[in-house]
PDB file of C-alpha atoms in Angstrom:
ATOM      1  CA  UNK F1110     -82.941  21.075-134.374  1.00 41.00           C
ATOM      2  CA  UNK F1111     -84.800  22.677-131.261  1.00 43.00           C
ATOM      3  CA  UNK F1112     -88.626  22.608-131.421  1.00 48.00           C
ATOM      4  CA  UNK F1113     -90.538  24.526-128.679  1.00 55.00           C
ATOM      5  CA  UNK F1114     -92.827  22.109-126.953  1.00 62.00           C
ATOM      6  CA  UNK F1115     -96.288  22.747-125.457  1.00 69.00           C
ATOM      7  CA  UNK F1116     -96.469  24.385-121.628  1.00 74.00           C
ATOM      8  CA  UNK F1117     -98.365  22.293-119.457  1.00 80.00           C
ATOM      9  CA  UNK F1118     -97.411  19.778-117.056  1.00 85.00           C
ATOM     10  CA  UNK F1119    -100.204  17.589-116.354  1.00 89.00           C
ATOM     11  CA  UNK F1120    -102.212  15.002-118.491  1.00 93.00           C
ATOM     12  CA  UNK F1121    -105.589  16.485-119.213  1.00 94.00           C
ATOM     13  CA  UNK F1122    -108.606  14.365-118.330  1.00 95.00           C
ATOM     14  CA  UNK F1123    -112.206  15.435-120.182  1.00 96.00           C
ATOM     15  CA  UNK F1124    -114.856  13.145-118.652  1.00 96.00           C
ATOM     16  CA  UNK F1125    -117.495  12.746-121.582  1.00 93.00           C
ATOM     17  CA  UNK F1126    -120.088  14.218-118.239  1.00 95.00           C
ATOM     18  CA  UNK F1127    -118.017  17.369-117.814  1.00 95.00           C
ATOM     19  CA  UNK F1128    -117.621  18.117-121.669  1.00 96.00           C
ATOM     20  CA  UNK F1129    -119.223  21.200-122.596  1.00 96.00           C
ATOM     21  CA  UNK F1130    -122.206  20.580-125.620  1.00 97.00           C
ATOM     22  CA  UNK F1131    -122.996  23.455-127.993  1.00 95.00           C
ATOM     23  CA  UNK F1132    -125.633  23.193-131.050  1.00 92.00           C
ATOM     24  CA  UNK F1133    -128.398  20.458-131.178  1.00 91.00           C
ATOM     25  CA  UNK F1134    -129.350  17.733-133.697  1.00 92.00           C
ATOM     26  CA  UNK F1135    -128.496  17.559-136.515  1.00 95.00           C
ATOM     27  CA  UNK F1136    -125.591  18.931-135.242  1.00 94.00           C
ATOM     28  CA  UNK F1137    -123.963  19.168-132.342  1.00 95.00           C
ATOM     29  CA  UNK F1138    -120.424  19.859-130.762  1.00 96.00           C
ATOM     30  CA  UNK F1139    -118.600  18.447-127.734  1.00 97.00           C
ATOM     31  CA  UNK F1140    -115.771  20.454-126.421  1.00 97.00           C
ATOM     32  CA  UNK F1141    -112.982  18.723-125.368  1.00 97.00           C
ATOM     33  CA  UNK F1142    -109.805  20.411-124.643  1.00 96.00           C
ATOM     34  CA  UNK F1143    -108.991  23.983-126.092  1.00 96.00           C
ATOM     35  CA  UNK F1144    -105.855  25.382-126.732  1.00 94.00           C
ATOM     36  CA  UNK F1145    -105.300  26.823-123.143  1.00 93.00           C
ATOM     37  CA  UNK F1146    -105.668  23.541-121.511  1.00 93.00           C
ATOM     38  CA  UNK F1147    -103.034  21.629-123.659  1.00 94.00           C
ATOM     39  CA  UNK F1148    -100.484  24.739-123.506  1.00 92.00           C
ATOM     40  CA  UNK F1149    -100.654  25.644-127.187  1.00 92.00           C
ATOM     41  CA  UNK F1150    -100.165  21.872-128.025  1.00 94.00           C
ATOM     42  CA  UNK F1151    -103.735  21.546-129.882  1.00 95.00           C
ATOM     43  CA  UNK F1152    -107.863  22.424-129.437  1.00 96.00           C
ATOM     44  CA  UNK F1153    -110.107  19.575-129.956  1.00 97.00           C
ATOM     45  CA  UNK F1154    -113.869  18.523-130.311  1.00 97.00           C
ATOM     46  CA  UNK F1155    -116.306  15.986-131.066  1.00 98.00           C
ATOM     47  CA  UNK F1156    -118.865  16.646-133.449  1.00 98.00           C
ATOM     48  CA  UNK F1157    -121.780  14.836-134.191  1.00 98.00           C
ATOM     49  CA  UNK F1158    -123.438  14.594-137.167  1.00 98.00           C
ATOM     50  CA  UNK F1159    -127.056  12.926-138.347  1.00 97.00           C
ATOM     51  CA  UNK F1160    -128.687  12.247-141.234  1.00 95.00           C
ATOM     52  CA  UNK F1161    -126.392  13.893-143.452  1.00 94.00           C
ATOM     53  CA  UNK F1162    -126.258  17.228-141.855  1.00 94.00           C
ATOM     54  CA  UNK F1163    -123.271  20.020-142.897  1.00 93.00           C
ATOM     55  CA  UNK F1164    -120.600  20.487-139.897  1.00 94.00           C
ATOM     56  CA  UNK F1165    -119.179  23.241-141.746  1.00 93.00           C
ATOM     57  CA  UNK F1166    -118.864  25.395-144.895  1.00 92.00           C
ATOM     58  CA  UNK F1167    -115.063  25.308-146.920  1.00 96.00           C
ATOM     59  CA  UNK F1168    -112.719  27.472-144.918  1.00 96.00           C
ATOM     60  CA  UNK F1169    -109.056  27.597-144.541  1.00 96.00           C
ATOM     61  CA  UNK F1170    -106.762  27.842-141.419  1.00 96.00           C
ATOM     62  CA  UNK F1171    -103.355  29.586-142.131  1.00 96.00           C
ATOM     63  CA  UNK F1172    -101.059  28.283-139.140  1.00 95.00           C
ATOM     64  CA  UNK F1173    -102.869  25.117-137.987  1.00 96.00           C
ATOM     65  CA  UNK F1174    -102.686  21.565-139.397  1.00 97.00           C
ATOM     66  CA  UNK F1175    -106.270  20.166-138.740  1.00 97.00           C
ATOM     67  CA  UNK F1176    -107.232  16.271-137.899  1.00 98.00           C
ATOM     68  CA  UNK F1177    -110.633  14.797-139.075  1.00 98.00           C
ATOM     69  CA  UNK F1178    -111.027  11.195-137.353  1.00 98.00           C
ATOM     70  CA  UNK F1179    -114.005   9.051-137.974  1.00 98.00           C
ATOM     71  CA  UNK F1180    -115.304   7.283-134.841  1.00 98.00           C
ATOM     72  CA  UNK F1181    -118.546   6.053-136.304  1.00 98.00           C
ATOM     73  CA  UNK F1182    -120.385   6.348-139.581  1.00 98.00           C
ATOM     74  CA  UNK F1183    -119.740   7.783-142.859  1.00 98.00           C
ATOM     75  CA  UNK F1184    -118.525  11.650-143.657  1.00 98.00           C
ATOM     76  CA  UNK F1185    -117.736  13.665-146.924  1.00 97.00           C
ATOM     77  CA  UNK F1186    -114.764  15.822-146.404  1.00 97.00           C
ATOM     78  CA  UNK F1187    -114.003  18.468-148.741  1.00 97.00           C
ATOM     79  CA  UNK F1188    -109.632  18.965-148.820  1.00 97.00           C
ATOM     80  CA  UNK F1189    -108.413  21.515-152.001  1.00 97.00           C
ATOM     81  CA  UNK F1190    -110.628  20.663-154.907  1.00 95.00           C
ATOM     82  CA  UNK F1191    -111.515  17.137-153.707  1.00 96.00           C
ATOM     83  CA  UNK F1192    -114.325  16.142-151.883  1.00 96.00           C
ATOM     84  CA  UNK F1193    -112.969  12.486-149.959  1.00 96.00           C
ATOM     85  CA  UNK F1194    -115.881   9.734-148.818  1.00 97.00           C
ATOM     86  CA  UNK F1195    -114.227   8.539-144.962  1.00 97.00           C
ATOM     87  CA  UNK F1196    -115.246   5.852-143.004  1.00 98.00           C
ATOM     88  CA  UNK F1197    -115.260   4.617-140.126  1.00 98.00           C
ATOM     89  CA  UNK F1198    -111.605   4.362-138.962  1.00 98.00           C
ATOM     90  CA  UNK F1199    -110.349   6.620-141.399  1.00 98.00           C
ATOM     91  CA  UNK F1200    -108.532   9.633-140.900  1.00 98.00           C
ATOM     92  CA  UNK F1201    -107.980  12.800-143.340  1.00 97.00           C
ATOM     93  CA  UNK F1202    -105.509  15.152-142.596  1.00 98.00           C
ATOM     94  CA  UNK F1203    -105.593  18.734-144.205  1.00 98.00           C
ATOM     95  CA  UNK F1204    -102.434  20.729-144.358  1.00 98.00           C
ATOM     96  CA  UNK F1205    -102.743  25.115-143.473  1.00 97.00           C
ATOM     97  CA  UNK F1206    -103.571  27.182-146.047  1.00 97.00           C
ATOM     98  CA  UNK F1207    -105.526  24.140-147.883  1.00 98.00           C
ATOM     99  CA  UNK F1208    -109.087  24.388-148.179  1.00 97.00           C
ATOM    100  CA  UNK F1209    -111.528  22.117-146.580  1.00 98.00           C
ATOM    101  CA  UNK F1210    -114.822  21.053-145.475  1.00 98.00           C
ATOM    102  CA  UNK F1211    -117.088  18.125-143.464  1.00 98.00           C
ATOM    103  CA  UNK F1212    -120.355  16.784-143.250  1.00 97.00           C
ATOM    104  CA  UNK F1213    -122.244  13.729-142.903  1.00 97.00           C
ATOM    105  CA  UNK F1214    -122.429  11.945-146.410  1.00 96.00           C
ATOM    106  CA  UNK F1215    -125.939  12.017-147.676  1.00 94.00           C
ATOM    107  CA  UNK F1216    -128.437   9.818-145.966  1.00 94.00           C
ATOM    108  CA  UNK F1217    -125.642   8.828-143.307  1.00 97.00           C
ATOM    109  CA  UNK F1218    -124.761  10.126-139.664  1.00 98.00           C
ATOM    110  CA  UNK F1219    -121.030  10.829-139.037  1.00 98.00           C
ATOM    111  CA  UNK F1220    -119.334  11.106-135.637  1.00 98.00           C
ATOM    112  CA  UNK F1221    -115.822  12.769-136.124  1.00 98.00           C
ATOM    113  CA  UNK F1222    -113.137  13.806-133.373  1.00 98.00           C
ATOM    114  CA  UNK F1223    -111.061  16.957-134.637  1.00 98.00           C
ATOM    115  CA  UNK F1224    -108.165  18.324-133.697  1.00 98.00           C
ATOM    116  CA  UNK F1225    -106.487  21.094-134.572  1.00 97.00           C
ATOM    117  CA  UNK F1226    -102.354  21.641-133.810  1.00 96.00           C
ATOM    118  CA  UNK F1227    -101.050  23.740-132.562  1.00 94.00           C
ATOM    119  CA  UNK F1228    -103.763  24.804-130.788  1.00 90.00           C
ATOM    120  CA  UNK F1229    -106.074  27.955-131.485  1.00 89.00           C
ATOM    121  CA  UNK F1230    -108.784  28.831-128.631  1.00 90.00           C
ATOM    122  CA  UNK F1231    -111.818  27.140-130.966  1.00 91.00           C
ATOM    123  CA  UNK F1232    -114.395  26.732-128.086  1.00 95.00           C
ATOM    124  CA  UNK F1233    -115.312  30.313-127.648  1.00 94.00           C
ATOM    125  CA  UNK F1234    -115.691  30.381-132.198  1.00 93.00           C
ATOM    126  CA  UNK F1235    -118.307  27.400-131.109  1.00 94.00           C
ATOM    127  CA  UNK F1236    -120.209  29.300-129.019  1.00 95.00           C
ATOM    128  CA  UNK F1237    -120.217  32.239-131.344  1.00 94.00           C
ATOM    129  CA  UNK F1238    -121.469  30.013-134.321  1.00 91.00           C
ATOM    130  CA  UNK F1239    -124.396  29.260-131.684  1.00 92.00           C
ATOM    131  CA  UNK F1240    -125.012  32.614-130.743  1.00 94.00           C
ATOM    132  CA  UNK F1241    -125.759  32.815-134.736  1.00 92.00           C
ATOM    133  CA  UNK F1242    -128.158  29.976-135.172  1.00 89.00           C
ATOM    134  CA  UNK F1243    -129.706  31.117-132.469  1.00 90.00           C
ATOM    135  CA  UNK F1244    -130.174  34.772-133.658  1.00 93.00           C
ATOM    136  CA  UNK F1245    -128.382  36.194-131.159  1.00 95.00           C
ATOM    137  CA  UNK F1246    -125.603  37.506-133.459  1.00 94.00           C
ATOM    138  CA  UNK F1247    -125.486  38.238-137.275  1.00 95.00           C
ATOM    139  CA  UNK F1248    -123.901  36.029-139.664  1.00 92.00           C
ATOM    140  CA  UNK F1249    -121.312  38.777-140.595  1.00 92.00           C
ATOM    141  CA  UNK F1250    -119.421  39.206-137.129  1.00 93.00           C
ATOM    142  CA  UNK F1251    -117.800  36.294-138.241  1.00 89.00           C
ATOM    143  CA  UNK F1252    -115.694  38.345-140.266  1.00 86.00           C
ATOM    144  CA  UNK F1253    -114.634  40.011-136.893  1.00 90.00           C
ATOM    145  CA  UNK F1254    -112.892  37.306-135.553  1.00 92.00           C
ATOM    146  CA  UNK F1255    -111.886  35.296-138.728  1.00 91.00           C
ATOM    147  CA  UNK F1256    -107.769  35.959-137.630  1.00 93.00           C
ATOM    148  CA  UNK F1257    -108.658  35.543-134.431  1.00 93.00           C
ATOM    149  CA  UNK F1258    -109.987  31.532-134.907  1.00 93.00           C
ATOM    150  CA  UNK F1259    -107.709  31.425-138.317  1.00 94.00           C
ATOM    151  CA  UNK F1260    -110.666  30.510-139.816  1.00 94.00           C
ATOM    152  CA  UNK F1261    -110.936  32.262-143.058  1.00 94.00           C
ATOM    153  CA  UNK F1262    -113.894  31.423-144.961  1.00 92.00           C
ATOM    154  CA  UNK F1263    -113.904  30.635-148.513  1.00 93.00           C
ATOM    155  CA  UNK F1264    -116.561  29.897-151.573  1.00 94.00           C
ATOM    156  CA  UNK F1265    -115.868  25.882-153.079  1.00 96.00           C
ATOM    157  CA  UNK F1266    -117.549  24.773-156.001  1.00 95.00           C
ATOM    158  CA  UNK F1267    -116.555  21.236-155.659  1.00 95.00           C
ATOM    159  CA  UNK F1268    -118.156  21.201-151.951  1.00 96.00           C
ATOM    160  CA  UNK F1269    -121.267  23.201-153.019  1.00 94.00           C
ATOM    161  CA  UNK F1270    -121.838  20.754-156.882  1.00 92.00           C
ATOM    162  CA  UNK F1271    -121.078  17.198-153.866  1.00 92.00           C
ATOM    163  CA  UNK F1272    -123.759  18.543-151.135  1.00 92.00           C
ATOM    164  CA  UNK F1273    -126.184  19.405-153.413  1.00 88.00           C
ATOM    165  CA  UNK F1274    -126.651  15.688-153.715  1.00 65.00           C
ATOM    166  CA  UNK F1275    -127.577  15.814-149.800  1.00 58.00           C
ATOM    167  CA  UNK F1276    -131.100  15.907-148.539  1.00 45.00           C
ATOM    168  CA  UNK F1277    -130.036  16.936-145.162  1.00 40.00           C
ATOM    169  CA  UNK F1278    -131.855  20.303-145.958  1.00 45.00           C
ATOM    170  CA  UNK F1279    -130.735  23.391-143.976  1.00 43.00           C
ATOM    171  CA  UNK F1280    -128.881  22.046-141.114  1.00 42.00           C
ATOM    172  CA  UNK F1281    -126.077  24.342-141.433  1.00 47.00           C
ATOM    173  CA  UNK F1282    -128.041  26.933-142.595  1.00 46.00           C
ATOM    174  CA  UNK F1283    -125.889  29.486-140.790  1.00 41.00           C
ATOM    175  CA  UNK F1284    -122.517  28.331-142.497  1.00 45.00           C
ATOM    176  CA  UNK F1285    -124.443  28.968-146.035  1.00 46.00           C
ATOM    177  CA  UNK F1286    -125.278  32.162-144.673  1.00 43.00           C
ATOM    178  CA  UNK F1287    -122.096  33.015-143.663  1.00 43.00           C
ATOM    179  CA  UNK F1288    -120.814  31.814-147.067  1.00 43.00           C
ATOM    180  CA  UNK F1289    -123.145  34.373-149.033  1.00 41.00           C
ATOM    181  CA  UNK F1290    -122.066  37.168-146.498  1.00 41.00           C
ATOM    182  CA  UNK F1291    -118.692  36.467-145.843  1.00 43.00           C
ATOM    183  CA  UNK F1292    -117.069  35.280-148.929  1.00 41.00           C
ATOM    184  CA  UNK F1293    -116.325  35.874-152.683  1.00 36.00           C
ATOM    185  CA  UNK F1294    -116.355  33.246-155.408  1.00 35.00           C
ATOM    186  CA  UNK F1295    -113.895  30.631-155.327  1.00 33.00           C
ATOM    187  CA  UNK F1296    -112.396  29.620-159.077  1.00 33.00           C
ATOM    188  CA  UNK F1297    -113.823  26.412-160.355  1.00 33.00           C
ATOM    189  CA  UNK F1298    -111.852  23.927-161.264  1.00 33.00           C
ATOM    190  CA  UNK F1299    -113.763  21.496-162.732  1.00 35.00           C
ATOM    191  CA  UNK F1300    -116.648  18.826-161.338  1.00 35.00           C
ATOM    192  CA  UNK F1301    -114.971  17.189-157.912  1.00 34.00           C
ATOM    193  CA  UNK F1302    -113.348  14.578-157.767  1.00 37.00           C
ATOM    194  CA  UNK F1303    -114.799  11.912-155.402  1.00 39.00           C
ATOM    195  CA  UNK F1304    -112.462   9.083-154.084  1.00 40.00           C
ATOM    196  CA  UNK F1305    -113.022   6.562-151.650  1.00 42.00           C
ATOM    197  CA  UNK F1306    -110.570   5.881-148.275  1.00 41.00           C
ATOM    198  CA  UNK F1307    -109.809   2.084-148.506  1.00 41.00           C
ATOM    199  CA  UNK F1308    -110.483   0.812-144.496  1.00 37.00           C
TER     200      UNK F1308
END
């Protein structure tokens, strides 16, 4: 068997200085290497969560695989009908075409490096979610560029019956926003299913 391997021939460095921050607390976003910079190989970021603040609404991707490591703290991740407690240390990783979801668990802070392979160019869909909290763009130009990112939006009810436990308030406003605009119901399949990752 013959797999085609990335293009690039040199190790990429990203000095935590250099690395490009979108968004601001509760949330915020550290690029790290997009797909252009690893040759197709994968797009990564670090996102930072407090207080039990959403990172974002259930969404699908149909050609990348994506990674959800926990550096620090405590996250709810949402991955088909399930909605997972991770750790610190853990790591969840969601097939394409599988629904799924993060966010800091209630009353916790969550620091989680993602990475998605191969690689999509994410960091410009970053700055475009920013360009919507900020009220610079409409929620619904999302659905402009959802094949673009392959990030398809979707409606959980799972996700929305485990954060309604969370008293992080609206900070991912935008993402419910973009739910109500974007997407239609999702079936329910009965109350989630929370399990916790053994360390």
């Amino acid at each position: 068997m013959s797999l085609a391997g990335p293009s690039f021939t040199e190790s990429v460095i990203v000095r935590s200085a250099d690395a490009e921050v979108v968004g601001r607390a509760p949330t915020t976003i550290r690029l790290l290497a997009d797909a252009s910079s690893t040759g197709g190989a994968l797009s990564t970021q670090r996102v930072t969560l407090s207080g039990g603040a959403d990172g974002a609404r259930p969404h699908h991707h149909a050609g990348s695989v994506e990674l959800f490591y926990l550096l620090d703290g405590t996250a709810q991740l949402l991955s088909g009908d399930r909605v997972i407690t991770a750790e610190r240390g853990d790591l969840v990783i969601v097939p394409p075409g599988l629904a799924h979801a993060f966010a800091a668990a209630p009353g916790h802070d969550a620091d989680i490096l993602i990475v998605i392979t191969p690689g999509v160019e994410r960091f410009e869909y970053f700055r475009h979610l920013e360009r919507i909290a900020y009220g610079k763009q409409p929620p619904e130009s999302l659905l402009e560029v959802q094949e673009l990112y392959d990030t398809y939006f979707q409606s959980s009810a799972p996700w929305n019956q485990a954060r309604a436990l969370s008293a992080a308030g609206d900070a991912a406003e935008v993402f419910h926003a973009v739910e109500r605009v974007v997407v239609s119901p999702w079936p329910t399949r009965g109350p989630p299913a929370p399990c916790r990752h053994a360390s």
